[in-house]
Amino acid sequence: MYFQSIDDKSECIGVYTDGQLYFDNFPSDLTHTWRYTGSITGADVEYAWLYANGAPLTQCCPEEHAEELAATERKLRAYMKTFKIAKVNLNDHCIFDLVPHDFLKRFCEVKARITEHIFESREKPENYQHLCDVEKLLYKIRYNRLNLSVEGCRHLMLSTVERNKAQELAKNYPYIDYNLFGTVTGRLTTRPGSFPVLTVKKEFRKLLRPKNDLFVALDYNGAEVRMFLELAGEKQPDYDIHDWNVRNVFANALTRDEAKIEFFGWLYNSLEHADLGKTYNKAKVLNEWYDGEHITTPYQRKIAVDDFRALNYLIQSSTADRVLSKAVIIDKMLEERKSFVSHILHDEIVIDFDNEDRDIIMGIKETFEDGFLSSMKAGKNYFELKELNL
């Protein structure tokens, strides 16, 4: 049965189906809807938004419903503007307590028609389950209010610009709202209004504090280099990948930093390098994962791309999805515990960690590595993290 959740907050439980609003005694056969929310969480529910690769309703709407969608969205924007003027925080209220139910029925009905159209006209993505699992984790993160404070941030108070910026971030950006479909490769972006964890200057990370005892950050050593080796089916070195390159590719003729520059210049800029080419076989990787028009990653993400960007897209997309898949597994490992996944930064997963969960920390690290090598750092804020040697 097709249905629409009325609010996207887990505590605001209400659905629309078959012309009716339900706030309790829900029908038992709810199976297809527009997008995941925390209110109806059945494992068998499918989400049209994932079939549509994150496209908004306006891009998915059939022509016969476009006028009604436009009218209801205009009305919804008017309500939102009114709430903003009245300083009503929608995180503290359920939308069905604020908006007339007749309008909710009208808006949900047009969403239902568009949802049905998507399921009838589009094929299920090969990577649907991966996308679904990741979106459910990002939903948890989206509604986890951050612990932000300017206390102890004297280094941010020395100039008017930085002081104002720090105070603005701490006061007005209490959530991280990731966009699962923000890039073609699958690397996360953040939406407007989100705490800008992916792009904020490192010094401002000190604003971000754990709710539990400390942050624990897991970060891959040479993630993209190791992903190349994985895609090529080659063995992973058991120590720093760039030191390994210094010894085994460059015969100790370069420093570690020079070796990194040389490697990435060769990998992504089509530069010739005989020594690197012997160890890292680009042709082998592309022959396995690129058909001349599309790459298809180990995570079943299919991307149209030209020859010049194919290897770049393949490695970046595969690395991003590896990190996200590990974050999903770690989140499940932490269910019923105080610790939780706080946020994700490129190749790094950050856990808001409670000391009571020390028994699982090595299992988390092993799960994250899974053949790769990683570092583990910890700290009382997200700026001052120190190496953990366990």
mmCIF file of C-alpha atoms in Angstrom:
data_model
loop_
_atom_site.group_PDB
_atom_site.id
_atom_site.type_symbol
_atom_site.label_atom_id
_atom_site.label_comp_id
_atom_site.label_asym_id
_atom_site.label_seq_id
_atom_site.Cartn_x
_atom_site.Cartn_y
_atom_site.Cartn_z
ATOM 1 C CA MET A 1 0.000 0.000 0.000
ATOM 2 C CA TYR A 2 1.259 3.472 -0.902
ATOM 3 C CA PHE A 3 1.497 5.958 1.953
ATOM 4 C CA GLN A 4 3.119 9.232 2.935
ATOM 5 C CA SER A 5 4.607 10.120 6.312
ATOM 6 C CA ILE A 6 3.243 13.481 7.414
ATOM 7 C CA ASP A 7 6.349 14.550 9.335
ATOM 8 C CA ASP A 8 9.959 13.404 9.054
ATOM 9 C CA LYS A 9 10.698 13.341 12.802
ATOM 10 C CA SER A 10 10.601 9.973 14.560
ATOM 11 C CA GLU A 11 8.442 11.271 17.417
ATOM 12 C CA CYS A 12 5.838 12.764 15.039
ATOM 13 C CA ILE A 13 3.987 9.678 13.918
ATOM 14 C CA GLY A 14 1.304 10.191 11.325
ATOM 15 C CA VAL A 15 0.641 8.831 7.846
ATOM 16 C CA TYR A 16 -1.619 9.475 4.889
ATOM 17 C CA THR A 17 -2.960 6.656 2.764
ATOM 18 C CA ASP A 18 -5.996 6.085 0.601
ATOM 19 C CA GLY A 19 -7.423 9.552 1.292
ATOM 20 C CA GLN A 20 -7.169 9.350 5.092
ATOM 21 C CA LEU A 21 -4.830 10.636 7.812
ATOM 22 C CA TYR A 22 -3.835 8.187 10.554
ATOM 23 C CA PHE A 23 -2.211 9.053 13.873
ATOM 24 C CA ASP A 24 -2.699 5.625 15.454
ATOM 25 C CA ASN A 25 -4.064 2.216 14.437
ATOM 26 C CA PHE A 26 -2.088 2.375 11.198
ATOM 27 C CA PRO A 27 -2.845 0.000 8.319
ATOM 28 C CA SER A 28 -0.518 -2.993 8.503
ATOM 29 C CA ASP A 29 0.442 -3.206 4.831
ATOM 30 C CA LEU A 30 2.334 0.088 4.308
ATOM 31 C CA THR A 31 4.977 -0.739 1.704
ATOM 32 C CA HIS A 32 5.794 2.181 -0.647
ATOM 33 C CA THR A 33 6.400 5.854 0.085
ATOM 34 C CA TRP A 34 8.346 8.885 -1.065
ATOM 35 C CA ARG A 35 11.219 8.992 1.428
ATOM 36 C CA TYR A 36 12.469 7.449 4.652
ATOM 37 C CA THR A 37 11.403 9.073 7.915
ATOM 38 C CA GLY A 38 11.828 7.923 11.482
ATOM 39 C CA SER A 39 8.095 7.455 12.013
ATOM 40 C CA ILE A 40 7.437 4.359 9.862
ATOM 41 C CA THR A 41 10.559 2.187 9.797
ATOM 42 C CA GLY A 42 9.527 -1.218 8.490
ATOM 43 C CA ALA A 43 12.276 -3.140 6.728
ATOM 44 C CA ASP A 44 9.946 -3.922 3.805
ATOM 45 C CA VAL A 45 9.136 -0.284 2.983
ATOM 46 C CA GLU A 46 10.605 0.982 -0.292
ATOM 47 C CA TYR A 47 11.432 4.617 -1.038
ATOM 48 C CA ALA A 48 10.773 6.328 -4.355
ATOM 49 C CA TRP A 49 13.324 9.066 -3.575
ATOM 50 C CA LEU A 50 16.096 6.469 -3.844
ATOM 51 C CA TYR A 51 14.685 5.165 -7.142
ATOM 52 C CA ALA A 52 14.862 8.788 -8.342
ATOM 53 C CA ASN A 53 18.506 9.225 -7.239
ATOM 54 C CA GLY A 54 17.572 11.986 -4.829
ATOM 55 C CA ALA A 55 15.710 14.145 -7.350
ATOM 56 C CA PRO A 56 13.073 16.492 -5.880
ATOM 57 C CA LEU A 57 9.365 15.983 -6.443
ATOM 58 C CA THR A 58 9.290 18.712 -9.093
ATOM 59 C CA GLN A 59 11.750 16.798 -11.304
ATOM 60 C CA CYS A 60 9.873 13.516 -10.943
ATOM 61 C CA CYS A 61 6.356 14.863 -11.363
ATOM 62 C CA PRO A 62 4.326 13.801 -14.430
ATOM 63 C CA GLU A 63 2.896 16.700 -16.403
ATOM 64 C CA GLU A 64 -0.677 15.950 -15.361
ATOM 65 C CA HIS A 65 0.179 16.548 -11.688
ATOM 66 C CA ALA A 66 2.588 19.473 -12.119
ATOM 67 C CA GLU A 67 0.007 22.221 -11.567
ATOM 68 C CA GLU A 68 -1.333 20.654 -8.363
ATOM 69 C CA LEU A 69 2.185 20.058 -7.030
ATOM 70 C CA ALA A 70 3.180 23.655 -7.718
ATOM 71 C CA ALA A 71 0.055 24.963 -5.959
ATOM 72 C CA THR A 72 0.520 22.823 -2.852
ATOM 73 C CA GLU A 73 4.232 23.606 -2.610
ATOM 74 C CA ARG A 74 3.472 27.346 -2.826
ATOM 75 C CA LYS A 75 1.006 26.933 0.012
ATOM 76 C CA LEU A 76 3.503 24.922 2.049
ATOM 77 C CA ARG A 77 6.191 27.580 1.564
ATOM 78 C CA ALA A 78 3.712 30.189 2.809
ATOM 79 C CA TYR A 79 3.134 28.158 5.967
ATOM 80 C CA MET A 80 6.887 27.763 6.463
ATOM 81 C CA LYS A 81 7.412 31.501 6.064
ATOM 82 C CA THR A 82 4.738 32.172 8.677
ATOM 83 C CA PHE A 83 6.391 29.774 11.125
ATOM 84 C CA LYS A 84 9.748 31.430 10.568
ATOM 85 C CA ILE A 85 8.323 34.917 11.202
ATOM 86 C CA ALA A 86 6.649 33.607 14.356
ATOM 87 C CA LYS A 87 9.949 31.966 15.397
ATOM 88 C CA VAL A 88 8.377 28.522 15.580
ATOM 89 C CA ASN A 89 11.123 25.889 15.648
ATOM 90 C CA LEU A 90 9.850 22.978 13.589
ATOM 91 C CA ASN A 91 12.301 20.647 15.333
ATOM 92 C CA ASP A 92 10.166 21.130 18.446
ATOM 93 C CA HIS A 93 6.740 20.703 16.832
ATOM 94 C CA CYS A 94 4.952 18.194 14.614
ATOM 95 C CA ILE A 95 3.858 19.642 11.305
ATOM 96 C CA PHE A 96 0.373 18.115 11.628
ATOM 97 C CA ASP A 97 -0.187 20.161 14.790
ATOM 98 C CA LEU A 98 0.479 23.388 12.879
ATOM 99 C CA VAL A 99 -1.018 22.927 9.418
ATOM 100 C CA PRO A 100 -4.720 22.333 8.544
ATOM 101 C CA HIS A 101 -5.430 18.668 7.915
ATOM 102 C CA ASP A 102 -7.315 19.400 4.700
ATOM 103 C CA PHE A 103 -4.150 20.862 3.251
ATOM 104 C CA LEU A 104 -2.075 17.912 4.466
ATOM 105 C CA LYS A 105 -4.431 15.531 2.669
ATOM 106 C CA ARG A 106 -4.155 17.539 -0.528
ATOM 107 C CA PHE A 107 -0.361 17.730 -0.413
ATOM 108 C CA CYS A 108 0.080 14.070 0.533
ATOM 109 C CA GLU A 109 -2.248 12.975 -2.267
ATOM 110 C CA VAL A 110 -0.176 14.620 -4.981
ATOM 111 C CA LYS A 111 2.991 13.167 -3.386
ATOM 112 C CA ALA A 112 1.321 9.757 -3.459
ATOM 113 C CA ARG A 113 0.571 10.074 -7.182
ATOM 114 C CA ILE A 114 4.149 11.068 -7.960
ATOM 115 C CA THR A 115 5.458 8.245 -5.763
ATOM 116 C CA GLU A 116 3.327 5.708 -7.610
ATOM 117 C CA HIS A 117 4.510 7.086 -10.953
ATOM 118 C CA ILE A 118 8.165 6.637 -9.956
ATOM 119 C CA PHE A 119 7.709 3.026 -8.877
ATOM 120 C CA GLU A 120 5.831 2.237 -12.081
ATOM 121 C CA SER A 121 8.264 3.963 -14.443
ATOM 122 C CA ARG A 122 11.745 3.458 -12.965
ATOM 123 C CA GLU A 123 13.866 0.429 -12.267
ATOM 124 C CA LYS A 124 15.177 -0.294 -8.812
ATOM 125 C CA PRO A 125 18.832 0.805 -8.584
ATOM 126 C CA GLU A 126 21.392 -1.990 -8.248
ATOM 127 C CA ASN A 127 22.799 -0.232 -5.187
ATOM 128 C CA TYR A 128 19.365 0.430 -3.649
ATOM 129 C CA GLN A 129 19.995 -1.430 -0.373
ATOM 130 C CA HIS A 130 23.306 0.367 0.158
ATOM 131 C CA LEU A 131 21.650 3.744 -0.459
ATOM 132 C CA CYS A 132 18.773 2.846 1.851
ATOM 133 C CA ASP A 133 21.084 1.779 4.684
ATOM 134 C CA VAL A 134 23.200 4.923 4.364
ATOM 135 C CA GLU A 135 20.195 7.258 4.222
ATOM 136 C CA LYS A 136 18.838 5.725 7.435
ATOM 137 C CA LEU A 137 22.156 6.454 9.152
ATOM 138 C CA LEU A 138 22.268 9.998 7.777
ATOM 139 C CA TYR A 139 18.736 10.478 9.108
ATOM 140 C CA LYS A 140 19.967 9.600 12.608
ATOM 141 C CA ILE A 141 22.807 12.077 12.278
ATOM 142 C CA ARG A 142 20.450 14.752 10.896
ATOM 143 C CA TYR A 143 18.345 14.773 14.066
ATOM 144 C CA ASN A 144 21.210 14.421 16.543
ATOM 145 C CA ARG A 145 21.664 17.879 18.023
ATOM 146 C CA LEU A 146 25.355 18.787 18.198
ATOM 147 C CA ASN A 147 27.140 19.811 21.375
ATOM 148 C CA LEU A 148 28.631 23.131 20.287
ATOM 149 C CA SER A 149 30.396 25.601 22.559
ATOM 150 C CA VAL A 150 32.804 28.536 22.265
ATOM 151 C CA GLU A 151 34.149 27.792 25.741
ATOM 152 C CA GLY A 152 37.915 27.329 25.636
ATOM 153 C CA CYS A 153 38.139 28.664 22.070
ATOM 154 C CA ARG A 154 40.313 31.663 22.821
ATOM 155 C CA HIS A 155 42.149 31.220 19.519
ATOM 156 C CA LEU A 156 38.841 32.023 17.761
ATOM 157 C CA MET A 157 38.216 35.162 19.799
ATOM 158 C CA LEU A 158 41.292 37.134 18.687
ATOM 159 C CA SER A 159 39.686 38.706 15.624
ATOM 160 C CA THR A 160 36.201 40.118 15.174
ATOM 161 C CA VAL A 161 35.573 38.061 12.024
ATOM 162 C CA GLU A 162 36.504 34.734 13.586
ATOM 163 C CA ARG A 163 34.746 35.517 16.868
ATOM 164 C CA ASN A 164 31.509 36.345 15.056
ATOM 165 C CA LYS A 165 31.828 33.254 12.897
ATOM 166 C CA ALA A 166 32.393 30.982 15.903
ATOM 167 C CA GLN A 167 29.443 32.448 17.784
ATOM 168 C CA GLU A 168 27.212 32.176 14.728
ATOM 169 C CA LEU A 169 28.107 28.519 14.166
ATOM 170 C CA ALA A 170 27.610 27.612 17.818
ATOM 171 C CA LYS A 171 24.234 29.372 18.007
ATOM 172 C CA ASN A 172 22.617 28.798 14.620
ATOM 173 C CA TYR A 173 23.927 25.511 13.172
ATOM 174 C CA PRO A 174 23.194 22.752 15.704
ATOM 175 C CA TYR A 175 22.698 19.891 13.224
ATOM 176 C CA ILE A 176 24.638 18.163 10.439
ATOM 177 C CA ASP A 177 22.393 17.579 7.427
ATOM 178 C CA TYR A 178 24.187 15.474 4.822
ATOM 179 C CA ASN A 179 23.054 15.191 1.212
ATOM 180 C CA LEU A 180 23.394 11.601 0.032
ATOM 181 C CA PHE A 181 23.146 12.706 -3.605
ATOM 182 C CA GLY A 182 25.265 15.858 -3.433
ATOM 183 C CA THR A 183 27.917 14.572 -5.864
ATOM 184 C CA VAL A 184 27.918 12.212 -8.806
ATOM 185 C CA THR A 185 30.508 9.962 -7.142
ATOM 186 C CA GLY A 186 28.583 9.542 -3.903
ATOM 187 C CA ARG A 187 30.851 11.657 -1.708
ATOM 188 C CA LEU A 188 28.711 13.431 0.856
ATOM 189 C CA THR A 189 27.946 17.135 0.872
ATOM 190 C CA THR A 190 25.947 19.141 3.412
ATOM 191 C CA ARG A 191 22.735 21.037 2.769
ATOM 192 C CA PRO A 192 22.211 24.760 3.395
ATOM 193 C CA GLY A 193 21.597 25.378 7.083
ATOM 194 C CA SER A 194 23.759 22.452 8.144
ATOM 195 C CA PHE A 195 26.781 22.782 10.380
ATOM 196 C CA PRO A 196 29.477 22.857 7.628
ATOM 197 C CA VAL A 197 31.566 20.004 9.002
ATOM 198 C CA LEU A 198 32.976 19.123 5.563
ATOM 199 C CA THR A 199 34.216 22.608 4.705
ATOM 200 C CA VAL A 200 34.681 24.600 7.918
ATOM 201 C CA LYS A 201 38.234 25.716 8.789
ATOM 202 C CA LYS A 202 39.949 23.187 11.016
ATOM 203 C CA GLU A 203 40.254 25.684 13.877
ATOM 204 C CA PHE A 204 36.454 25.901 14.136
ATOM 205 C CA ARG A 205 36.213 22.157 14.761
ATOM 206 C CA LYS A 206 37.021 22.913 18.399
ATOM 207 C CA LEU A 207 33.437 24.143 18.742
ATOM 208 C CA LEU A 208 32.264 20.555 18.334
ATOM 209 C CA ARG A 209 32.312 18.559 21.589
ATOM 210 C CA PRO A 210 31.172 14.997 22.357
ATOM 211 C CA LYS A 211 28.034 14.333 24.377
ATOM 212 C CA ASN A 212 29.701 11.287 25.900
ATOM 213 C CA ASP A 213 33.306 11.039 27.100
ATOM 214 C CA LEU A 214 35.277 11.755 23.932
ATOM 215 C CA PHE A 215 35.363 11.653 20.148
ATOM 216 C CA VAL A 216 37.042 8.632 18.570
ATOM 217 C CA ALA A 217 37.982 9.173 14.919
ATOM 218 C CA LEU A 218 38.845 6.347 12.521
ATOM 219 C CA ASP A 219 40.696 7.375 9.372
ATOM 220 C CA TYR A 220 42.165 5.249 6.588
ATOM 221 C CA ASN A 221 45.855 5.362 5.814
ATOM 222 C CA GLY A 222 46.142 6.324 2.133
ATOM 223 C CA ALA A 223 42.511 5.499 1.381
ATOM 224 C CA GLU A 224 42.574 6.167 -2.353
ATOM 225 C CA VAL A 225 45.915 4.399 -2.876
ATOM 226 C CA ARG A 226 44.644 1.371 -1.022
ATOM 227 C CA MET A 227 41.388 1.463 -2.972
ATOM 228 C CA PHE A 228 43.406 1.303 -6.196
ATOM 229 C CA LEU A 229 45.136 -1.832 -4.916
ATOM 230 C CA GLU A 230 41.809 -3.362 -3.886
ATOM 231 C CA LEU A 231 40.286 -2.662 -7.292
ATOM 232 C CA ALA A 232 43.341 -4.260 -8.907
ATOM 233 C CA GLY A 233 43.085 -7.309 -6.664
ATOM 234 C CA GLU A 234 46.527 -6.647 -5.182
ATOM 235 C CA LYS A 235 47.758 -7.309 -1.637
ATOM 236 C CA GLN A 236 47.626 -4.430 0.853
ATOM 237 C CA PRO A 237 50.867 -3.360 2.597
ATOM 238 C CA ASP A 238 50.620 -3.723 6.386
ATOM 239 C CA TYR A 239 52.269 -0.378 7.110
ATOM 240 C CA ASP A 240 51.997 3.216 5.881
ATOM 241 C CA ILE A 241 51.232 3.067 2.152
ATOM 242 C CA HIS A 242 53.298 6.135 1.273
ATOM 243 C CA ASP A 243 56.342 4.788 3.122
ATOM 244 C CA TRP A 244 55.793 1.556 1.233
ATOM 245 C CA ASN A 245 55.868 3.489 -2.045
ATOM 246 C CA VAL A 246 59.065 5.279 -0.986
ATOM 247 C CA ARG A 247 60.798 1.930 -0.463
ATOM 248 C CA ASN A 248 59.260 -0.247 -3.168
ATOM 249 C CA VAL A 249 58.487 2.182 -5.992
ATOM 250 C CA PHE A 250 60.916 5.083 -5.580
ATOM 251 C CA ALA A 251 63.872 3.131 -4.131
ATOM 252 C CA ASN A 252 64.158 5.597 -1.214
ATOM 253 C CA ALA A 253 64.953 8.448 -3.638
ATOM 254 C CA LEU A 254 62.045 10.605 -2.395
ATOM 255 C CA THR A 255 60.678 11.718 0.948
ATOM 256 C CA ARG A 256 57.238 10.530 2.021
ATOM 257 C CA ASP A 257 55.637 13.881 1.116
ATOM 258 C CA GLU A 258 57.395 13.929 -2.263
ATOM 259 C CA ALA A 259 56.209 10.386 -2.941
ATOM 260 C CA LYS A 260 52.589 11.395 -2.212
ATOM 261 C CA ILE A 261 52.799 14.329 -4.621
ATOM 262 C CA GLU A 262 54.393 12.161 -7.299
ATOM 263 C CA PHE A 263 51.797 9.422 -6.895
ATOM 264 C CA PHE A 264 48.676 11.584 -7.086
ATOM 265 C CA GLY A 265 50.106 13.649 -9.932
ATOM 266 C CA TRP A 266 50.526 10.412 -11.871
ATOM 267 C CA LEU A 267 47.232 8.851 -10.780
ATOM 268 C CA TYR A 268 44.823 11.641 -11.675
ATOM 269 C CA ASN A 269 46.679 13.743 -14.244
ATOM 270 C CA SER A 270 47.593 11.074 -16.795
ATOM 271 C CA LEU A 271 51.310 11.697 -16.328
ATOM 272 C CA GLU A 272 53.746 8.990 -17.386
ATOM 273 C CA HIS A 273 55.819 7.304 -14.692
ATOM 274 C CA ALA A 274 57.446 3.974 -15.494
ATOM 275 C CA ASP A 275 58.095 2.942 -11.884
ATOM 276 C CA LEU A 276 54.560 3.686 -10.691
ATOM 277 C CA GLY A 277 53.095 2.036 -13.775
ATOM 278 C CA LYS A 278 54.811 -1.247 -12.926
ATOM 279 C CA THR A 279 53.239 -1.400 -9.470
ATOM 280 C CA TYR A 280 49.913 0.284 -10.149
ATOM 281 C CA ASN A 281 48.380 -0.991 -13.383
ATOM 282 C CA LYS A 282 45.794 1.571 -14.529
ATOM 283 C CA ALA A 283 44.804 -0.430 -17.604
ATOM 284 C CA LYS A 284 44.039 -3.514 -15.509
ATOM 285 C CA VAL A 285 41.770 -1.549 -13.178
ATOM 286 C CA LEU A 286 39.923 0.256 -15.965
ATOM 287 C CA ASN A 287 39.440 -2.943 -17.973
ATOM 288 C CA GLU A 288 37.782 -4.515 -14.944
ATOM 289 C CA TRP A 289 35.517 -1.638 -13.877
ATOM 290 C CA TYR A 290 35.000 0.652 -16.918
ATOM 291 C CA ASP A 291 33.163 -0.246 -20.130
ATOM 292 C CA GLY A 292 34.082 2.878 -22.080
ATOM 293 C CA GLU A 293 30.927 4.747 -21.077
ATOM 294 C CA HIS A 294 30.244 3.855 -17.447
ATOM 295 C CA ILE A 295 32.133 2.786 -14.382
ATOM 296 C CA THR A 296 30.441 0.247 -12.129
ATOM 297 C CA THR A 297 31.991 0.194 -8.676
ATOM 298 C CA PRO A 298 32.200 -2.748 -6.254
ATOM 299 C CA TYR A 299 29.254 -1.101 -4.497
ATOM 300 C CA GLN A 300 27.099 -1.309 -7.647
ATOM 301 C CA ARG A 301 27.166 2.433 -8.271
ATOM 302 C CA LYS A 302 27.009 3.018 -12.035
ATOM 303 C CA ILE A 303 28.241 6.396 -13.297
ATOM 304 C CA ALA A 304 28.432 7.742 -16.839
ATOM 305 C CA VAL A 305 31.912 9.181 -17.358
ATOM 306 C CA ASP A 306 34.496 9.905 -20.051
ATOM 307 C CA ASP A 307 37.897 8.240 -20.370
ATOM 308 C CA PHE A 308 39.783 11.128 -18.754
ATOM 309 C CA ARG A 309 37.804 11.054 -15.484
ATOM 310 C CA ALA A 310 36.962 7.348 -15.322
ATOM 311 C CA LEU A 311 39.760 6.317 -12.947
ATOM 312 C CA ASN A 312 39.228 9.368 -10.725
ATOM 313 C CA TYR A 313 35.505 8.691 -10.423
ATOM 314 C CA LEU A 314 36.056 4.975 -9.847
ATOM 315 C CA ILE A 315 38.496 5.440 -6.983
ATOM 316 C CA GLN A 316 36.694 8.345 -5.316
ATOM 317 C CA SER A 317 33.277 6.700 -5.555
ATOM 318 C CA SER A 318 34.496 3.305 -4.343
ATOM 319 C CA THR A 319 36.344 4.915 -1.425
ATOM 320 C CA ALA A 320 33.328 7.013 -0.431
ATOM 321 C CA ASP A 321 30.991 4.021 -0.497
ATOM 322 C CA ARG A 322 33.451 1.881 1.451
ATOM 323 C CA VAL A 323 33.525 4.472 4.235
ATOM 324 C CA LEU A 324 29.727 4.818 4.224
ATOM 325 C CA SER A 325 29.181 1.058 4.285
ATOM 326 C CA LYS A 326 31.535 0.738 7.269
ATOM 327 C CA ALA A 327 29.711 3.582 9.032
ATOM 328 C CA VAL A 328 26.438 1.674 8.615
ATOM 329 C CA ILE A 329 27.954 -1.497 10.096
ATOM 330 C CA ILE A 330 29.521 0.408 13.010
ATOM 331 C CA ASP A 331 26.200 2.139 13.686
ATOM 332 C CA LYS A 332 24.553 -1.288 13.984
ATOM 333 C CA MET A 333 27.344 -2.483 16.273
ATOM 334 C CA LEU A 334 26.572 0.451 18.577
ATOM 335 C CA GLU A 335 22.826 -0.153 18.816
ATOM 336 C CA GLU A 336 21.653 -0.374 22.447
ATOM 337 C CA ARG A 337 24.895 1.333 23.564
ATOM 338 C CA LYS A 338 25.601 4.895 24.628
ATOM 339 C CA SER A 339 28.202 5.499 21.897
ATOM 340 C CA PHE A 340 26.999 6.506 18.430
ATOM 341 C CA VAL A 341 28.242 7.650 15.037
ATOM 342 C CA SER A 342 28.514 11.429 15.348
ATOM 343 C CA HIS A 343 29.571 12.384 11.821
ATOM 344 C CA ILE A 344 31.539 11.410 8.730
ATOM 345 C CA LEU A 345 34.283 13.502 7.170
ATOM 346 C CA HIS A 346 35.457 12.212 3.793
ATOM 347 C CA ASP A 347 37.423 9.023 4.683
ATOM 348 C CA GLU A 348 36.923 9.407 8.439
ATOM 349 C CA ILE A 349 34.185 8.126 10.744
ATOM 350 C CA VAL A 350 33.810 9.933 14.083
ATOM 351 C CA ILE A 351 32.186 8.212 17.050
ATOM 352 C CA ASP A 352 30.805 10.029 20.079
ATOM 353 C CA PHE A 353 32.255 7.466 22.471
ATOM 354 C CA ASP A 354 31.253 6.433 25.984
ATOM 355 C CA ASN A 355 33.918 4.759 28.109
ATOM 356 C CA GLU A 356 31.471 2.007 29.036
ATOM 357 C CA ASP A 357 31.827 0.729 25.471
ATOM 358 C CA ARG A 358 35.574 0.054 25.680
ATOM 359 C CA ASP A 359 34.939 -3.656 25.169
ATOM 360 C CA ILE A 360 33.928 -3.047 21.553
ATOM 361 C CA ILE A 361 36.532 -0.502 20.457
ATOM 362 C CA MET A 362 38.950 -2.982 18.857
ATOM 363 C CA GLY A 363 36.085 -4.715 17.081
ATOM 364 C CA ILE A 364 35.046 -1.364 15.627
ATOM 365 C CA LYS A 365 38.587 -0.703 14.393
ATOM 366 C CA GLU A 366 38.839 -4.153 12.812
ATOM 367 C CA THR A 367 35.471 -3.693 11.122
ATOM 368 C CA PHE A 368 36.529 -0.325 9.746
ATOM 369 C CA GLU A 369 39.889 -1.578 8.446
ATOM 370 C CA ASP A 370 38.731 -4.838 6.821
ATOM 371 C CA GLY A 371 42.057 -5.334 5.025
ATOM 372 C CA PHE A 372 43.030 -1.654 4.933
ATOM 373 C CA LEU A 373 45.121 0.136 7.565
ATOM 374 C CA SER A 374 43.757 2.957 9.713
ATOM 375 C CA SER A 375 44.639 5.361 12.483
ATOM 376 C CA MET A 376 42.521 5.939 15.570
ATOM 377 C CA LYS A 377 42.525 9.296 17.331
ATOM 378 C CA ALA A 378 40.594 10.598 20.325
ATOM 379 C CA GLY A 379 39.919 13.903 22.045
ATOM 380 C CA LYS A 380 37.548 16.075 24.053
ATOM 381 C CA ASN A 381 36.771 18.178 20.965
ATOM 382 C CA TYR A 382 36.980 17.610 17.225
ATOM 383 C CA PHE A 383 40.032 19.849 16.742
ATOM 384 C CA GLU A 384 42.407 18.417 19.332
ATOM 385 C CA LEU A 385 42.564 14.703 18.558
ATOM 386 C CA LYS A 386 45.527 12.593 19.603
ATOM 387 C CA GLU A 387 46.682 9.203 18.367
ATOM 388 C CA LEU A 388 45.339 6.172 20.215
ATOM 389 C CA ASN A 389 47.750 3.242 20.211
ATOM 390 C CA LEU A 390 45.691 0.207 21.182
#
